[in-house]
Short mmCIF file of C-alpha atoms in Angstrom, two decimals:
data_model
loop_
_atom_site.label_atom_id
_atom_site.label_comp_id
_atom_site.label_asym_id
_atom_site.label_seq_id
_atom_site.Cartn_x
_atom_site.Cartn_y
_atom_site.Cartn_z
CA UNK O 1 -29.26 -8.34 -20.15
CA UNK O 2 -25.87 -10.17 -19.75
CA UNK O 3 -24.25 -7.22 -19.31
CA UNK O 4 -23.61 -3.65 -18.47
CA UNK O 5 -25.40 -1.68 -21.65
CA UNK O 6 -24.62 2.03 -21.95
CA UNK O 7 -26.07 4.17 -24.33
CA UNK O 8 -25.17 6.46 -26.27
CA UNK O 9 -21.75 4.57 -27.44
CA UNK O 10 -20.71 7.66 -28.95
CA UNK O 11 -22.02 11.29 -28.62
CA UNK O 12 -20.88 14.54 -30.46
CA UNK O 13 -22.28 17.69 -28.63
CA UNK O 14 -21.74 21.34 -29.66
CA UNK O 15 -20.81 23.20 -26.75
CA UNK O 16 -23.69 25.08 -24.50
CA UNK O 17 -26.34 21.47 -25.23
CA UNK O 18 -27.48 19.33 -22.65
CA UNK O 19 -26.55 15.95 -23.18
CA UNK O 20 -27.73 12.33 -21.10
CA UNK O 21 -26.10 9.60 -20.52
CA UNK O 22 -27.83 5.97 -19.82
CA UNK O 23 -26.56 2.97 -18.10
CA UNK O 24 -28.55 -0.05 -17.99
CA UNK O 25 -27.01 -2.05 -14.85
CA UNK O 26 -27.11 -6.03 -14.90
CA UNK O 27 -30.64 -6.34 -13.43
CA UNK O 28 -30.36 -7.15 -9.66
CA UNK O 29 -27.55 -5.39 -9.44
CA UNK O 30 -27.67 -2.89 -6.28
CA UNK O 31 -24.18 -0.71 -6.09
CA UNK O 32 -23.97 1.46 -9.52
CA UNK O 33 -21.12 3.67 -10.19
CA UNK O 34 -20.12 6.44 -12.96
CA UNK O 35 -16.41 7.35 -13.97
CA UNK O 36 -15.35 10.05 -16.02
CA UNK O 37 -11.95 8.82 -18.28
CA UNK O 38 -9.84 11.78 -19.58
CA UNK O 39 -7.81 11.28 -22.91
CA UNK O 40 -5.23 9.34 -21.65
CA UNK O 41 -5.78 9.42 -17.66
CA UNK O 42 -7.06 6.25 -15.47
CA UNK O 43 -11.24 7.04 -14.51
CA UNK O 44 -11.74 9.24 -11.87
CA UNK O 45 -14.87 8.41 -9.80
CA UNK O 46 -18.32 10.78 -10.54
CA UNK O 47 -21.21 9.61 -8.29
CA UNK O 48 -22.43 6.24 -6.51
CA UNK O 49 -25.95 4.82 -6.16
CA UNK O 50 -26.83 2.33 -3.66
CA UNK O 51 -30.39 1.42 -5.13
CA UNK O 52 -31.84 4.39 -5.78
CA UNK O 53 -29.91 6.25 -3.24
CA UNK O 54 -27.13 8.32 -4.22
CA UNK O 55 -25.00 7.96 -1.48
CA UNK O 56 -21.82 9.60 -2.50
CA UNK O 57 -21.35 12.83 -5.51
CA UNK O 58 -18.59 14.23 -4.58
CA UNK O 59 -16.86 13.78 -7.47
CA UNK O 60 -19.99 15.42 -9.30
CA UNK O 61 -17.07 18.00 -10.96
CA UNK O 62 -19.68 21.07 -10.92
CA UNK O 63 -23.29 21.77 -10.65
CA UNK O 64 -23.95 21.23 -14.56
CA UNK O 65 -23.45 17.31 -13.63
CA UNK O 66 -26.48 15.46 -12.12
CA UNK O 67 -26.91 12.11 -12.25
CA UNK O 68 -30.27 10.07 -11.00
CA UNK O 69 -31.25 6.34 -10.81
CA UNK O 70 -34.84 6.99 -9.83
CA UNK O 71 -36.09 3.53 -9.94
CA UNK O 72 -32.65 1.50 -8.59
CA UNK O 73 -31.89 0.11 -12.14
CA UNK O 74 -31.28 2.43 -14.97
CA UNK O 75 -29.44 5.41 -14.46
CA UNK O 76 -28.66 8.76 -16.60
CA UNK O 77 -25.92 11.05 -15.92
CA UNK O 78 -26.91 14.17 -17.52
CA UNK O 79 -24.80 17.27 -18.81
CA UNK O 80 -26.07 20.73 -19.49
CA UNK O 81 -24.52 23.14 -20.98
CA UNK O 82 -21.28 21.10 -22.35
CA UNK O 83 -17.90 22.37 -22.57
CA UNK O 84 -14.72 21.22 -24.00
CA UNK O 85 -13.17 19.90 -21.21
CA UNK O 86 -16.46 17.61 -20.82
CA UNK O 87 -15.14 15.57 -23.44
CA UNK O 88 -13.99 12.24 -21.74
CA UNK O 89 -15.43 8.34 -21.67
CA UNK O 90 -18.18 8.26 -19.13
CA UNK O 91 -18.12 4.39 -17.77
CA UNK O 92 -20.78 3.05 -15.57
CA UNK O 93 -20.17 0.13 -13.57
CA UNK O 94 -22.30 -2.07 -11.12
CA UNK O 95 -22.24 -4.67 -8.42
CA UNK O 96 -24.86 -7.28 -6.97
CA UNK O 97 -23.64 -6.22 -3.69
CA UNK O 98 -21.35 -3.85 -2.23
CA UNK O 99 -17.23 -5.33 -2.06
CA UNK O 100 -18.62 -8.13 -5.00
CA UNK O 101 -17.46 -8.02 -8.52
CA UNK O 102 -17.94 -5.20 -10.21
CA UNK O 103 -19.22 -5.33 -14.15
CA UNK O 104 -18.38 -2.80 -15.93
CA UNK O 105 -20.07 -1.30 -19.11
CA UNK O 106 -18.60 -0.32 -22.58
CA UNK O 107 -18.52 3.45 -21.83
CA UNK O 108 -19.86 6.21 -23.82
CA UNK O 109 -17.52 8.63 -25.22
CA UNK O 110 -18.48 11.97 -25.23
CA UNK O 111 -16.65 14.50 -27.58
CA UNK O 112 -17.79 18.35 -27.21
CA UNK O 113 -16.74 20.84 -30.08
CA UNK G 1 -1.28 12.26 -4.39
CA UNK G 2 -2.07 9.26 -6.44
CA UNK G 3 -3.58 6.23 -4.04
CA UNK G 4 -2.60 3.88 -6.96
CA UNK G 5 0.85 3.65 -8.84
CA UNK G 6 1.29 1.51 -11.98
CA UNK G 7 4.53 1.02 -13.48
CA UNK G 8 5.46 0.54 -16.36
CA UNK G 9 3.02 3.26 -18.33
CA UNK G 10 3.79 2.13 -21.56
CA UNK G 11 5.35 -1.37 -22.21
CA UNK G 12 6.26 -2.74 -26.17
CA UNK G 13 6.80 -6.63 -26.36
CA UNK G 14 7.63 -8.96 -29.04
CA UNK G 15 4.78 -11.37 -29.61
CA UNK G 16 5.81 -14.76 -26.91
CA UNK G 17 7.18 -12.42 -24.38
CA UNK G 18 6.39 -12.76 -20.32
CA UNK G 19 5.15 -9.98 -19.26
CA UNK G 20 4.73 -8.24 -16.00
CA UNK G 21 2.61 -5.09 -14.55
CA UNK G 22 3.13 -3.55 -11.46
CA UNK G 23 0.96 -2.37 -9.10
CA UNK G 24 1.26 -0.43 -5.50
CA UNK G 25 -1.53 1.22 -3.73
CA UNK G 26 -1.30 3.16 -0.28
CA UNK G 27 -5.36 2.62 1.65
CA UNK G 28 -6.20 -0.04 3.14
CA UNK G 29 -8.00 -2.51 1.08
CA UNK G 30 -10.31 -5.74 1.18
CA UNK G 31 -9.40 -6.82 -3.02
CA UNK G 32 -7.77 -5.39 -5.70
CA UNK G 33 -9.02 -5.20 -9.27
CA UNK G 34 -7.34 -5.82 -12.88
CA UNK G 35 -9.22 -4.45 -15.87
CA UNK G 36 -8.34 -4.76 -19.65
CA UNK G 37 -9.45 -1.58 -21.43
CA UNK G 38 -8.97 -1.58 -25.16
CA UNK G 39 -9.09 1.48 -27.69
CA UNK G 40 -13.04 2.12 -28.04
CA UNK G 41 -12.87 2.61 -24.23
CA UNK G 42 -14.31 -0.89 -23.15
CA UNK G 43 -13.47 -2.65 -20.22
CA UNK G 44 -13.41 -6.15 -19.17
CA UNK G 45 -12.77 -6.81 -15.46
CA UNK G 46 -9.71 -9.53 -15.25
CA UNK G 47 -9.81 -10.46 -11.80
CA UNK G 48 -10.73 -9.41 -8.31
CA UNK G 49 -8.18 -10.46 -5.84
CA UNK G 50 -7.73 -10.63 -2.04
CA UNK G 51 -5.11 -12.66 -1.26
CA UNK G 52 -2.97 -15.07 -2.71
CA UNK G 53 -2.85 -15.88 -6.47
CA UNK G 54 -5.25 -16.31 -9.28
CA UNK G 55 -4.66 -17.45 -13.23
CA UNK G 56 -7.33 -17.37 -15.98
CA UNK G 57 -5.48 -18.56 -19.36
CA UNK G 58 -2.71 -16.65 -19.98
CA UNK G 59 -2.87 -14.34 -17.10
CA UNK G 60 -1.72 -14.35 -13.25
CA UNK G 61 -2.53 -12.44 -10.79
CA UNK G 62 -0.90 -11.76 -7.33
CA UNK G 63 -1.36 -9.78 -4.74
CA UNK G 64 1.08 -9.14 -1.39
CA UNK G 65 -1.62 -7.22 0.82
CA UNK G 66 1.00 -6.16 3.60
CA UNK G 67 3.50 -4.89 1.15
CA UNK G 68 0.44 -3.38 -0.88
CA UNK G 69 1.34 -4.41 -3.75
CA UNK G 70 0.18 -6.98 -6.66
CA UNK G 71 1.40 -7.54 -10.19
CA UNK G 72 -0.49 -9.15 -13.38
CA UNK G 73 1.47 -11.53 -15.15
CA UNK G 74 0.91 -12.46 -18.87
CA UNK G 75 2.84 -15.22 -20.51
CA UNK G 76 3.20 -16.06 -23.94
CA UNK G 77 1.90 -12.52 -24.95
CA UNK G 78 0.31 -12.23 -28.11
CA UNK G 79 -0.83 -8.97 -30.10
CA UNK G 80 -4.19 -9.32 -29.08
CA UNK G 81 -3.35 -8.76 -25.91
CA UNK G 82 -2.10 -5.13 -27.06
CA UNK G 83 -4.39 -2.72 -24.65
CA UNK G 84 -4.55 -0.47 -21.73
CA UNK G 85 -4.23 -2.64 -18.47
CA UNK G 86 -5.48 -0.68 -15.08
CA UNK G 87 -5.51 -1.51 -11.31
CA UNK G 88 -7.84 -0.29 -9.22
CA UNK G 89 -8.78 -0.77 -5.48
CA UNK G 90 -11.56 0.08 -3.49
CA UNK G 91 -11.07 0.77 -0.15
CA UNK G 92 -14.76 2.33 0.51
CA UNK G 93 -17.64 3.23 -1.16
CA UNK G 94 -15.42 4.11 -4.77
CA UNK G 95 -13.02 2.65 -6.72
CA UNK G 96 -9.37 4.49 -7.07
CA UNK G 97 -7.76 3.38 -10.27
CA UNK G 98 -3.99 3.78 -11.40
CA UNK G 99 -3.61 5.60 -14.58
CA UNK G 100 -3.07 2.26 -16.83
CA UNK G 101 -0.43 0.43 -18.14
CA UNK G 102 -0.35 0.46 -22.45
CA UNK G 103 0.57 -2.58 -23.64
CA UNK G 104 1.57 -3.33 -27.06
CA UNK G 105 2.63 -6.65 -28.41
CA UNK G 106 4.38 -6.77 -31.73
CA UNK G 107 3.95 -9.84 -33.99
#
């Protein structure tokens, strides 16, 4: 596609269900990245794939966060067992090459009651 | 600590206004990014700077790498340009972003 596509664009989850997240990167593109944007805050940085290599997920906030991008294109970040304080937009961004322009997608915003 | 300051955090112009965003980071960086968010969470990338000076319409963008600092410019502002406006630099393998700029621009 032309862009970054992320799916859902919205998401209500009661808390305690597993929820999953999909980015569809511009296809080529090798460096893929997920935020997590607070209510108000700038995007704080989740996990980065280099292919399908996760290379860095230390900003994974706990173990109920996992993220894959098995084949080096599409990616899910997956939730289980939501809480309240999941509730953010979760932006995915990618990049034909690492230091090139980054694209980034529409976000999916994720609201946990 | 915050790697990336913005300043203002909230800014209200009338619609024909000049108006600027500041940005100061404290890593070492190779560019600097400007993103437009707007209220369904969207964002466009602006520009990607490394030195120097760039315009795209309305907007300028500069960047002073050994004062680490660089400032988006928008002239003429109009009300669609009412949005969240973020910096963000990435000095290795992840972005750091400053915690936006709101913009509104009143007809």
């Amino acid at each position: 596609g032309a862009g970054v596509s992320q799916s859902p664009r919205y998401k209500v989850a009661k808390r305690g269900q597993d929820v999953a997240l999909r980015c569809d990167p511009i296809s080529g593109h090798v460096s893929l990245f997920w935020y997590q944007q607070a209510l108000g805050q700038g995007p704080e940085f989740l996990t980065y794939f280099q292919n399908e290599a996760q290379l860095d997920k230390s900003g994974l906030p706990s173990d109920r966060f996992f993220a894959e991008r098995p084949e080096g294109s599409v990616s899910t970040l997956k939730i289980q067992r939501t809480q309240q304080e999941d509730s953010a937009v979760y932006l995915c961004a990618s990049s034909f090459r690492q230091g090139g322009g980054y694209t980034f997608g529409s976000g999916t915003r994720l609201t946990v009651v | 600590k915050n790697e990336v300051e913005q300043s203002p955090q909230n800014l209200t112009a009338q619609e024909g206004e000049f108006i600027t965003i500041n940005c100061s980071y404290s890593v070492g960086i190779s560019a600097l990014h400007w993103l437009q968010q707007h209220p369904g969470g969207g964002i466009v990338s602006l520009f990607m700077l490394s030195s120097g000076k760039k315009k795209h319409g309305r907007l300028i963008a500069t960047i002073n790498i050994q004062e680490k600092h660089s400032s988006l410019h928008i002239t003429a502002s109009h009300p669609r340009d009412s949005a969240v406006y973020i910096c963000a630099v990435k000095p290795g393998n992840q972005f750091y972003f400053g915690t936006g700029t709101s913009l509104t621009v009143i007809p």
